[in-house]
Coordinates of C-alpha atoms in Angstrom, one line a residue:
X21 CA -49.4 75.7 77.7
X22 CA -47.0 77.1 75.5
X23 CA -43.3 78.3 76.5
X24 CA -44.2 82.1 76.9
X25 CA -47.1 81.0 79.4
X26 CA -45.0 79.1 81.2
X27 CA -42.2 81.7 81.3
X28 CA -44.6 84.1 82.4
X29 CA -46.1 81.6 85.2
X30 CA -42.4 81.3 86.6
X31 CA -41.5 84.7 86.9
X32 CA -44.7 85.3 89.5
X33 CA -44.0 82.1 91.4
X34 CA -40.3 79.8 91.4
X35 CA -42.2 77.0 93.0
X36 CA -44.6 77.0 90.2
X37 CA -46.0 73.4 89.6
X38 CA -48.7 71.6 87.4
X39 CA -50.2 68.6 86.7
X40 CA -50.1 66.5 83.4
X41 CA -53.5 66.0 82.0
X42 CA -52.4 62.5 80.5
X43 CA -50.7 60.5 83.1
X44 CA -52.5 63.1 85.9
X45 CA -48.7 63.3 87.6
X46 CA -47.4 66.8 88.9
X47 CA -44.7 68.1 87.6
X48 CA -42.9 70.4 89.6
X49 CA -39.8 72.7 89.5
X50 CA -36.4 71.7 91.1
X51 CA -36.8 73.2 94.3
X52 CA -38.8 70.6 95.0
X53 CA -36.7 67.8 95.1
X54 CA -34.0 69.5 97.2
X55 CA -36.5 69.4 99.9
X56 CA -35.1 67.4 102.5
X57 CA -36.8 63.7 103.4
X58 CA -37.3 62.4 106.9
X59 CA -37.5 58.6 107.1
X60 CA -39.1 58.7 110.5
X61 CA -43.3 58.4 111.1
X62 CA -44.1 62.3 111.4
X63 CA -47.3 61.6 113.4
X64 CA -47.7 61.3 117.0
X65 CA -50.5 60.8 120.0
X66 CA -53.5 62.2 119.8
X67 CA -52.5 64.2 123.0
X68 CA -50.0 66.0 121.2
X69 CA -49.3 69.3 122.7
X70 CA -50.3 72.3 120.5
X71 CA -47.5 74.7 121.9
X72 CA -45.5 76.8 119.3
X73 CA -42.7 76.5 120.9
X74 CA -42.7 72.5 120.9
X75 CA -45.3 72.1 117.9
X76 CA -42.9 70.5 114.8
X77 CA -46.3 71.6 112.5
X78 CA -45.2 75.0 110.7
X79 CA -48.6 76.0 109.2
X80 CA -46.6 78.5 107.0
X81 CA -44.8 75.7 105.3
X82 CA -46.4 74.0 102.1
X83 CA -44.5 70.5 103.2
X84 CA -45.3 70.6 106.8
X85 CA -46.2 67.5 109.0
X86 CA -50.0 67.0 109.3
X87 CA -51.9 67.8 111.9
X88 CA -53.7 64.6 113.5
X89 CA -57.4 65.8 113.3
X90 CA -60.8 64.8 113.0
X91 CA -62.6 63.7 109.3
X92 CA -63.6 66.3 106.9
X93 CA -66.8 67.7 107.3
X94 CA -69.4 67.5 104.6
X95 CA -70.9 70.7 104.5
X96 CA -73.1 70.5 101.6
X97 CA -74.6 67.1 102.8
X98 CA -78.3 66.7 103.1
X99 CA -79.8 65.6 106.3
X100 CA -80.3 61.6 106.3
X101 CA -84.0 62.0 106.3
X102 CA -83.9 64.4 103.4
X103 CA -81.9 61.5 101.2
X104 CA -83.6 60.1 98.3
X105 CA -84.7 56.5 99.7
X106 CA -84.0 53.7 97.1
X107 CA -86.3 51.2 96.5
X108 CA -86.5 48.0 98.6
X109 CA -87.9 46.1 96.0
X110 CA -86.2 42.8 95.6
X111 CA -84.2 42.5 91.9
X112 CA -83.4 39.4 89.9
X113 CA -79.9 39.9 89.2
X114 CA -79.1 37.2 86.4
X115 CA -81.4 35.0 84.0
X116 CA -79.8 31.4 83.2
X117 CA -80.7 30.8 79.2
X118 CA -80.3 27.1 78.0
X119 CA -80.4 26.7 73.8
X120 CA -81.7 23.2 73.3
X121 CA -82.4 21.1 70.1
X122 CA -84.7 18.7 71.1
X123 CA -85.1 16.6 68.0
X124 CA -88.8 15.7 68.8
X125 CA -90.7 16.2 72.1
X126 CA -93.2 14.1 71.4
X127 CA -92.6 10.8 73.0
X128 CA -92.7 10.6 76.8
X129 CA -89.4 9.1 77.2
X130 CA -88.2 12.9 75.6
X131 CA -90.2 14.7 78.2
X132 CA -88.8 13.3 81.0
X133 CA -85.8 13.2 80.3
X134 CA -86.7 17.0 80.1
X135 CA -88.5 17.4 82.9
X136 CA -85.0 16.0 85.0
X137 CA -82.9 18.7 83.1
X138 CA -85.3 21.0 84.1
X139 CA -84.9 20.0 88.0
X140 CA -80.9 19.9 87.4
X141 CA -80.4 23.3 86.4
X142 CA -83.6 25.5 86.3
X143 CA -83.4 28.1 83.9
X144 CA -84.9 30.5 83.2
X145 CA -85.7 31.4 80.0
X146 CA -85.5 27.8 77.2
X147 CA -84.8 28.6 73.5
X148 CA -86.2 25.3 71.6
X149 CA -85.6 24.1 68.2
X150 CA -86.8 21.3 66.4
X151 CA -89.8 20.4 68.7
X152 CA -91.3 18.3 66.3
X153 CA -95.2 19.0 68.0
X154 CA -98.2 19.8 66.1
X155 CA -101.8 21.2 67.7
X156 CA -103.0 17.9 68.9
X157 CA -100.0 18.1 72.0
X158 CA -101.0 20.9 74.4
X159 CA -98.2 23.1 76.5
X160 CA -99.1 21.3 79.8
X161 CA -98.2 18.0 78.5
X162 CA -94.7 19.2 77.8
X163 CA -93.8 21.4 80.3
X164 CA -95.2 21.7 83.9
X165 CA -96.7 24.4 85.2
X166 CA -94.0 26.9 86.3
X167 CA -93.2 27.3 82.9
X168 CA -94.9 29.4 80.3
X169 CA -94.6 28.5 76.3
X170 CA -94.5 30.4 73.0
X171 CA -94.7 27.9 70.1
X172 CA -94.4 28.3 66.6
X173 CA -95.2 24.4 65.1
X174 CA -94.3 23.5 61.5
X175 CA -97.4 22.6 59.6
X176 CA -96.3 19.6 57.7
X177 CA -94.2 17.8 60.3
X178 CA -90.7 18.4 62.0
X179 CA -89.1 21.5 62.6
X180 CA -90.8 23.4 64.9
X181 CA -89.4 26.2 67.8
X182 CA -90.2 27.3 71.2
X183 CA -89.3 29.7 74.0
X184 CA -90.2 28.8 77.0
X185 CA -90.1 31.1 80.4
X186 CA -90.5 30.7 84.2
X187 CA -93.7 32.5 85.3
X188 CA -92.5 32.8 89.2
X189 CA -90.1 35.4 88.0
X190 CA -90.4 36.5 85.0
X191 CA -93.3 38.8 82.8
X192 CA -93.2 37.6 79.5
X193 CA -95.6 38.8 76.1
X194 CA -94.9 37.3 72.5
X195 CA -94.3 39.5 69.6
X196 CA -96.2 39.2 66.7
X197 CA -94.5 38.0 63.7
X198 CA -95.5 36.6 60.4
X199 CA -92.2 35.7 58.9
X200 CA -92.0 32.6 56.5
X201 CA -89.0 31.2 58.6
X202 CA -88.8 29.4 61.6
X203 CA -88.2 31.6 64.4
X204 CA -90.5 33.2 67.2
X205 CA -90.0 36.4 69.3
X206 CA -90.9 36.7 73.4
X207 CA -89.9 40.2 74.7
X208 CA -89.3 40.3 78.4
X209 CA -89.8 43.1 80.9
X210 CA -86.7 44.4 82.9
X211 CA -86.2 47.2 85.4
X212 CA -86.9 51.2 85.4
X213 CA -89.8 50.0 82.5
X214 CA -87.1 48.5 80.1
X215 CA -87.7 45.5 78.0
X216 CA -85.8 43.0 76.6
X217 CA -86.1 40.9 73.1
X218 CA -85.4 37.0 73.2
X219 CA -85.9 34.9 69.8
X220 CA -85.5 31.7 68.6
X221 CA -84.1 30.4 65.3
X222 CA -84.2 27.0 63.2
X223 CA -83.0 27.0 59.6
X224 CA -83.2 23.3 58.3
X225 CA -80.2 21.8 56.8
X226 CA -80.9 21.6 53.2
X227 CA -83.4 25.3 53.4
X228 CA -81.8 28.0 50.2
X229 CA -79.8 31.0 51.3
X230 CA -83.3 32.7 50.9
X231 CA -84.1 31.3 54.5
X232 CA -81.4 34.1 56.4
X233 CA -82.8 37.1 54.1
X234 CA -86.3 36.2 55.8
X235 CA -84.6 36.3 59.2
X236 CA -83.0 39.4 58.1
X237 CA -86.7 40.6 57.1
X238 CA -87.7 39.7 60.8
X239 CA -84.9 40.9 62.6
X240 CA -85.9 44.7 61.1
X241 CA -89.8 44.4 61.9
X242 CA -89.1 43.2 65.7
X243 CA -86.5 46.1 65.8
X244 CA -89.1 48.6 64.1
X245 CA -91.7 47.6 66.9
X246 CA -89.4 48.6 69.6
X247 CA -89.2 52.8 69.8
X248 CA -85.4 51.9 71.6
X249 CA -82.9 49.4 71.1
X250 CA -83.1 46.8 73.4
X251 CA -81.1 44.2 74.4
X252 CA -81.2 41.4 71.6
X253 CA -80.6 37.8 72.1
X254 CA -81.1 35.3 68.9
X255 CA -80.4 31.8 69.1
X256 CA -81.4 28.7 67.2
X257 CA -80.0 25.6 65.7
X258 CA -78.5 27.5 62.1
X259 CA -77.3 24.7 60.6
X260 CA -74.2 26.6 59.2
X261 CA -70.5 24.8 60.3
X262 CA -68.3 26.6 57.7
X263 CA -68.1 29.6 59.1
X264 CA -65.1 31.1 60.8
X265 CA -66.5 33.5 63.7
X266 CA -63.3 34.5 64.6
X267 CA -62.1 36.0 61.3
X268 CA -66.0 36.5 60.0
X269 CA -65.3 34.7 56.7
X270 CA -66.2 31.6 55.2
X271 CA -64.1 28.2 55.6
X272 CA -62.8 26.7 52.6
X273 CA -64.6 24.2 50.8
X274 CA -67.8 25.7 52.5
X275 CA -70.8 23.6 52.3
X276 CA -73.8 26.1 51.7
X277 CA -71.2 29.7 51.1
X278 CA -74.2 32.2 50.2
X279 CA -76.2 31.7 53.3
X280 CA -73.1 32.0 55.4
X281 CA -72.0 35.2 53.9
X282 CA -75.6 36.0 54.4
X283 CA -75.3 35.5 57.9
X284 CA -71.9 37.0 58.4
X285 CA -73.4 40.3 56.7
X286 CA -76.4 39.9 59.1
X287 CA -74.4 40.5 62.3
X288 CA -72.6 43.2 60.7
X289 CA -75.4 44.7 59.7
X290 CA -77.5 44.6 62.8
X291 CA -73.8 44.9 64.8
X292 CA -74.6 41.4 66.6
X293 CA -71.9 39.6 68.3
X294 CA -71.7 35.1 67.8
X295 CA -70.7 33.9 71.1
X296 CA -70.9 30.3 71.0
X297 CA -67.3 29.4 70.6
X298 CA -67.3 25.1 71.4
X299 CA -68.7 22.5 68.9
X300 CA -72.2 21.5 69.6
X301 CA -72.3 18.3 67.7
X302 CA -69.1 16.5 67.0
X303 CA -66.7 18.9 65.7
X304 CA -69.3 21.9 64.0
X305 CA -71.0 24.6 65.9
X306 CA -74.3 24.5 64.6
X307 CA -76.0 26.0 67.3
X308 CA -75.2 29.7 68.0
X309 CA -76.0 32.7 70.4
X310 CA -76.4 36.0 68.7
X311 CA -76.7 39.5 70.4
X312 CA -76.0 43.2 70.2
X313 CA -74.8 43.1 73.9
X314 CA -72.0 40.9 74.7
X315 CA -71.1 42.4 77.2
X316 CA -74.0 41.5 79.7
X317 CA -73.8 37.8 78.5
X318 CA -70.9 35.5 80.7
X319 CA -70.4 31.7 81.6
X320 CA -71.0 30.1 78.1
X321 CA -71.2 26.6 78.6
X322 CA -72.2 22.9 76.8
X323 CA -73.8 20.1 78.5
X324 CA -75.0 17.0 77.9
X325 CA -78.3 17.6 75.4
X326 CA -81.5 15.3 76.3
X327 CA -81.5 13.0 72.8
X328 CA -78.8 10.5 72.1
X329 CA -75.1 11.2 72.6
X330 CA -74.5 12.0 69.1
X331 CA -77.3 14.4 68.9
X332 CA -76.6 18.2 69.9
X333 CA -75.1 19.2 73.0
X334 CA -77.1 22.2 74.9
X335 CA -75.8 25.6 75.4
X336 CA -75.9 27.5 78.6
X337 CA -75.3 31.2 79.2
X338 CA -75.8 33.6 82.1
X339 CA -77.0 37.1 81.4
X340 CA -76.7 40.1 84.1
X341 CA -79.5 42.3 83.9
X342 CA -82.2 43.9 86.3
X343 CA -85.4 41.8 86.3
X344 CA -88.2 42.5 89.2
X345 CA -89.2 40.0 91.4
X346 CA -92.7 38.7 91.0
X347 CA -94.2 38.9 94.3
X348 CA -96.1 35.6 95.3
X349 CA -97.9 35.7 97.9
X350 CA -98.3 32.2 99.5
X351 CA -101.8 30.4 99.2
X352 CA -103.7 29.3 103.2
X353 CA -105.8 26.4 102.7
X354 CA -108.5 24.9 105.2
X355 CA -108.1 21.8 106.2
X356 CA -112.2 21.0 106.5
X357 CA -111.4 17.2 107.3
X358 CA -109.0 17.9 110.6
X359 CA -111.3 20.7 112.2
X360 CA -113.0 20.6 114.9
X361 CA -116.6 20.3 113.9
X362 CA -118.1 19.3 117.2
X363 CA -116.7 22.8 118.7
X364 CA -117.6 24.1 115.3
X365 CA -120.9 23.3 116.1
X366 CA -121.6 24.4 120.1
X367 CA -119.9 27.6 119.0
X368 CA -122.5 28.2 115.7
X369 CA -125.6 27.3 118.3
X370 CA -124.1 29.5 121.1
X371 CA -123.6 32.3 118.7
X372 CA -127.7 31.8 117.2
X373 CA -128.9 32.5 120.6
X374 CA -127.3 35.6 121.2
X375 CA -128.5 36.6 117.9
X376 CA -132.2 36.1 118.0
X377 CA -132.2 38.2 121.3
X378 CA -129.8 40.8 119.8
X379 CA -130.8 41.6 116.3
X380 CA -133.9 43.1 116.4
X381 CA -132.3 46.2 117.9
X382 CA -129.5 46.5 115.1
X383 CA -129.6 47.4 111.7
X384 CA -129.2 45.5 108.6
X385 CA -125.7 46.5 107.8
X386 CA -124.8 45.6 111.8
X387 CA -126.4 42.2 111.5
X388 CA -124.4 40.9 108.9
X389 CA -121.4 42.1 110.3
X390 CA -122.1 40.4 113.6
X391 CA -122.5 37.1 111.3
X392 CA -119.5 37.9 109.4
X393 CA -117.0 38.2 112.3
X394 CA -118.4 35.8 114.1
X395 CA -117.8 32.8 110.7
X396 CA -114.3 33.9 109.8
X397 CA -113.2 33.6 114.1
X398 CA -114.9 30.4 114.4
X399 CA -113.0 29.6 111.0
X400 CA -110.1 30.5 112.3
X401 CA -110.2 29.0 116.0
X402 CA -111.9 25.5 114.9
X403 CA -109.9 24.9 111.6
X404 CA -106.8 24.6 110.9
X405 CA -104.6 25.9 107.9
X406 CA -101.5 25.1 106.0
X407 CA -99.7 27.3 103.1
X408 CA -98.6 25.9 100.2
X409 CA -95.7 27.5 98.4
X410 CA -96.2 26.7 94.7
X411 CA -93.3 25.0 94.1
X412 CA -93.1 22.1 91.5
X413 CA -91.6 19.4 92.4
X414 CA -91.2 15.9 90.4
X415 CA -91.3 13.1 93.0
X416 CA -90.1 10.1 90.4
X417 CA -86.5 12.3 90.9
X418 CA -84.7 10.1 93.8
X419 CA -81.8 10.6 95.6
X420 CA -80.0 7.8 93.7
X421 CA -81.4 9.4 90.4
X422 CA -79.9 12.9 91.2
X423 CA -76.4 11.2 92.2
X424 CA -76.2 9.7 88.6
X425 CA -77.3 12.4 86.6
X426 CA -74.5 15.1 88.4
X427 CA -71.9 11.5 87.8
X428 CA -72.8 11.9 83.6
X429 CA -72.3 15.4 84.3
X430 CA -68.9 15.0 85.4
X431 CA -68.2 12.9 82.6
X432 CA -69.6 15.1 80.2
X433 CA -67.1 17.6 81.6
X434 CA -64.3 15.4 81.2
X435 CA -65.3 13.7 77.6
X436 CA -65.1 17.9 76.6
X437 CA -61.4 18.7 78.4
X438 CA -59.9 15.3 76.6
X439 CA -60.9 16.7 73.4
X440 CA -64.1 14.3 72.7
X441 CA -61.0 11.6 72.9
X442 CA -62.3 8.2 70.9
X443 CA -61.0 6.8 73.9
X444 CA -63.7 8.5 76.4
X445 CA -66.7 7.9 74.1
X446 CA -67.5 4.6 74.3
X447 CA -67.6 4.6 78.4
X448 CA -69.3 8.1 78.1
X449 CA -72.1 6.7 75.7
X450 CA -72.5 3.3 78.0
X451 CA -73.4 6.1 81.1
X452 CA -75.6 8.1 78.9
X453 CA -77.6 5.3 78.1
X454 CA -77.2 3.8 81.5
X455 CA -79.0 7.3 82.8
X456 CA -81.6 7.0 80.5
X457 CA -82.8 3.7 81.0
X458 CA -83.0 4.8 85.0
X459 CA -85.0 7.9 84.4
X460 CA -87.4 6.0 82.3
X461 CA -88.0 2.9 85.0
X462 CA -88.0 5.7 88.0
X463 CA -90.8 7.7 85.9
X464 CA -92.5 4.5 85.3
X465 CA -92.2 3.0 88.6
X466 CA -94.0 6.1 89.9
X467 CA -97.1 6.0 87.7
X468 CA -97.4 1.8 88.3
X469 CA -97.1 2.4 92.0
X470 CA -99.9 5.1 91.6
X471 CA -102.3 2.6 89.7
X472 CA -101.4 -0.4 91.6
X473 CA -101.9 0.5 95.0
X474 CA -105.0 0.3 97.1
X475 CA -107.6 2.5 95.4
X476 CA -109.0 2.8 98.8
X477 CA -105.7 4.3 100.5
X478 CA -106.5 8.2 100.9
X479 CA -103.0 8.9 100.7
X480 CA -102.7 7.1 96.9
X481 CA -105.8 9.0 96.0
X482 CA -103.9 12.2 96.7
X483 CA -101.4 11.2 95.1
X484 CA -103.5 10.1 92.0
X485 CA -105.7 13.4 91.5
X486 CA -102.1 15.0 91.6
X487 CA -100.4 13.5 88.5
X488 CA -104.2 13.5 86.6
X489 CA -104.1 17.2 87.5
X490 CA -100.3 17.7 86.3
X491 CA -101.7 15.8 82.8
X492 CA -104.4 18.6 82.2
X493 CA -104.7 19.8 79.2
X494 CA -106.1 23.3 79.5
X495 CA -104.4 25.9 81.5
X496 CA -106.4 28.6 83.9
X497 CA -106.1 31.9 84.2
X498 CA -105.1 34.8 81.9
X499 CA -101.6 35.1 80.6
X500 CA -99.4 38.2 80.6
X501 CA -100.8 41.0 78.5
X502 CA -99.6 43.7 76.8
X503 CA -101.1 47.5 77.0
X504 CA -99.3 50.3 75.6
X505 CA -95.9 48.7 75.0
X506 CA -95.4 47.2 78.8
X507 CA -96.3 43.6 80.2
X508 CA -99.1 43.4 83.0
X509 CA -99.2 40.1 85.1
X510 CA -101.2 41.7 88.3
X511 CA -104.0 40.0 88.6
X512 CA -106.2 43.8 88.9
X513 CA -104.3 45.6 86.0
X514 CA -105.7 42.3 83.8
X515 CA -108.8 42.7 84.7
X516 CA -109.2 46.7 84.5
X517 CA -107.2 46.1 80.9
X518 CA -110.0 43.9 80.0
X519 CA -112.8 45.5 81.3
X520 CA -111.6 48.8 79.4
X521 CA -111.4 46.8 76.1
X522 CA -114.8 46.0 76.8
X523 CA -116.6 48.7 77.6
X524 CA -115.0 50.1 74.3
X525 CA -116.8 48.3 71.8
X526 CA -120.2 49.9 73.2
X527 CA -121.9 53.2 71.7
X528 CA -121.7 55.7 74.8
X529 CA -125.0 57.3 75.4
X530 CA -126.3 60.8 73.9
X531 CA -128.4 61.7 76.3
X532 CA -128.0 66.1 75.2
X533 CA -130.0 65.6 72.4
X534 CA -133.6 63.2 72.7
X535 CA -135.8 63.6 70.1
X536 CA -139.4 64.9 70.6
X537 CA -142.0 61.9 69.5
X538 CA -144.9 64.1 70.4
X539 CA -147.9 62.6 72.3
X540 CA -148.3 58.6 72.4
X541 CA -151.4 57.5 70.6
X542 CA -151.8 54.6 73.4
X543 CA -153.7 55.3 76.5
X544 CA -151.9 55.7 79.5
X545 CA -151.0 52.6 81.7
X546 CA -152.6 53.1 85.7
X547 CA -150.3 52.5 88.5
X548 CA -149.5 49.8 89.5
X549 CA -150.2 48.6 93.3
X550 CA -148.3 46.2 95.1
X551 CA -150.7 44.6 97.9
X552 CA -149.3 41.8 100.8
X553 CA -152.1 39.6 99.8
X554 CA -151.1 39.8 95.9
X555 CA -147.3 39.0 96.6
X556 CA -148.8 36.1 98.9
X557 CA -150.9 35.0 96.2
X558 CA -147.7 34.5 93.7
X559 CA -145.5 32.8 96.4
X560 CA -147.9 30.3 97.1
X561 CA -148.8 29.4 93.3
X562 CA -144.5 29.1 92.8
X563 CA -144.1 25.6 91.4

């Protein structure tokens, strides 16, 4: 406002105030602070006597004491059953990611040790580098079956990346990709029909600079594929120490300086943010965490990686976003073997009475009803029924294994606050290899106990058929598909996707236009009669 306005404003009104659109404070003209200020509490009872005469409230004075009264009144409030009602639907609020170099996964010693980090901390979405597998190892020998895996396998040997995903909470379909490099794509379906991109990265040590312009090549076709820009989350085992993420610029004396300025121009480029700040082997961070929303991602963490203690640590990092639940509905099973067959029985030969005298005066449709109600009460009153939940569990995990895998933990925590001290190390890599050795003789102890025992004990037969079944090597059911740009996991959207795609591939039927062939040159064909003693005839002579 300038000085003539407010000249003008002052002659109308000598109280005339304002408020500062900066610091939102009111300035006001000196009269105001002449005002006179009572240091005693201005309110009183709620039966307060309203008379003039004894009433301190002037309601002619700006600066008078309040009233005590009832809350405001909304009067533009809709009625509470004209409210928009949110949705009830439960919400995953967080997904735990864990970056691991496995160096190989394809001994058994490797995938257990797996399997226990897997109990320890269940995440939920694994990026995997260097897995080291080939065609011959199948995805249920590596992980169990509340995981699902994307794989992309070197040909020649080595290498090798994965991402894996839990499929209790989480709709997951891969992205197609043919890029030279290692890497693999998995998008993942969020809230209000929003999606978001996950990849996985491995550039071997000694690969050219050439390696980070195919990523670069990648990182535009995924981002080309998606009509938004969704959140984006890259990591991988890159292989590149020398650079300085906190001034975005090579260290001196850098080993391999074009692919890191390669790299550093990458994340400027596609504006992604390098959030792994802590060495993941020795002194170098090798394995990053890149992403165009750093915002979402918090708790970045190392722990204690699953090869030897000189090998890479694993990174850990939780990212807040709105996933749905998956709603799994709890399987019922009959137990057949504890029923009560004998009642079973009494009630089937009741119930066959009643229906011989009873069913030649209903219908067909009536009949089988009658049957049908009759089976699933009996089923229900004679045999009992326990749910099963679904949950995995790995029973070679004791008690005593659990307490020294959260003790190397703890050391692991302390061997990082000293500073990887030489001192810590050697005690640190004695536990580490004391942990080890006791996963491997619990795992083995299992199976021998398994093969050992009685082969006539019915509770060592259960237990048998279970770990043969966790062994299989082929997996049922359809995986998560993709139609028009969104993941479907129900089991009914799969199959009407399907059943579309292949009623497609058929030639519909032009039944407007029939062509005229005129009259057949064939004699006609008589009817044909169907007699009771003909269909007799062919019943008998059935072999």
């Amino acid at each position: 406002m300038s000085e003539h306005s407010y000249d003008e404003h002052t002659d109308l009104n000598e109280t005339f105030a304002w408020v500062c659109h900066v610091c939102e404070t009111p300035n006001v003209t000196p009269p105001f602070f002449d005002l006179p200020v009572e240091l005693f509490n201005s309110f009183d009872s709620l039966d307060f006597s309203t008379d003039p005469a004894t009433d301190p409230t002037d309601l002619t004075d700006p600066f008078a004491c309040p009233i005590p009264s009832s809350p405001p009144v909304h009067r533009n409030r809709r009625p509470r059953h004209q409210r928009p009602k949110h949705s009830s639907r439960p919400m995953k609020d967080k997904l735990t990611v864990m970056l691991i170099n496995f160096n190989s996964l394809v001994s058994v010693s490797k995938r257990t040790r797996l399997h226990t980090l897997l109990h320890s901390y269940s995440p939920d979405i694994i990026l995997g580098t260097e897995t080291k597998l080939n065609d011959s190892i199948t995805d249920q020998e590596i992980f169990p079956p509340t995981y699902g895996l994307f794989r992309k396998d070197r040909t020649l040997g080595g290498g090798g990346v994965l991402v894996a995903y839990r499929r209790d909470t989480l709709r997951a379909v891969e992205i197609v990709d043919d890029s030279p490099c290692e890497i693999k794509w998995v998008q993942i379906s969020a809230a209000h029909n929003k999606s978001m991109v996950f990849g996985v990265f491995y550039r071997p040590p000694s690969s050219p600079a050439s390696v980070i312009d195919s990523l670069r090549q990648s990182i535009t076709t995924i981002r080309s594929q998606t009509s938004t820009n969704p959140p984006f989350y890259l990591g991988g085992d890159f292989n590149l120490k020398d650079i300085d993420w906190t001034s975005l610029s090579n260290k001196p004396r850098a080993s391999h300086p074009e692919a890191c300025r390669k790299l550093v121009d990458l994340t400027a480029d596609f504006s992604l943010e390098q959030l792994v700040t802590t060495p993941t082997r020795g002194d170098s961070t090798l394995d990053l965490l890149l992403t165009n929303r750093p915002d979402t991602v918090t708790n970045i963490t190392t722990a204690a990686g699953i090869s030897t203690v000189n090998d890479h640590d694993i990174v850990t990092a939780d990212i807040h976003c709105r996933i749905p639940a998956i709603k799994k509905t709890p399987r019922i099973i009959s137990q057949w073997n504890k029923g009560d067959i004998s009642g079973l029985k009494l009630a089937t030969n009741k119930f066959a009475i009643d229906y011989s005298s009873e069913s030649p005066s209903r219908s067909v449709n009536e009949n089988f009803e009658a049957v049908k109600s009759f089976l699933l009460k009996a089923q229900d009153k004679f045999i009992p029924t326990k749910t099963i939940s679904g949950k995995y569990s790995y029973p070679w995990i004791t008690n005593f294994l659990k307490r020294h895998i959260n003790r190397r933990r703890r050391l692991y925590a302390l061997h990082k606050r000293n500073g990887n001290s030489p001192r810590d190390i050697p005690h640190y890599r004695e536990y580490c290899q004391l942990v080890d050795r006791l996963i491997s003789e619990s795992y083995w102890a299992y199976i021998n106990d398994i093969f050992d025992s009685d082969a006539t004990d019915k509770d060592n037969k259960k237990k048998l058929f279970k770990f043969v079944k966790s062994q299989k090597n082929d997996q049922h059911g359809i995986p998560t598909l993709k139609h028009q740009g969104k993941a479907v996991a129900d089991a009914k959207a799969k199959a009407s996707i399907m059943n579309d795609y292949f009623t497609s591939v058929f030639t519909a039927n032009n039944d407007t236009c029939i062509p005229d062939k005129g009259l057949s040159p064939h004699p006609a064909m008589p009817d044909v009669t169907v007699t009771p003693a003909g269909v007799h005839k062919l019943l008998v002579n059935l072999q």
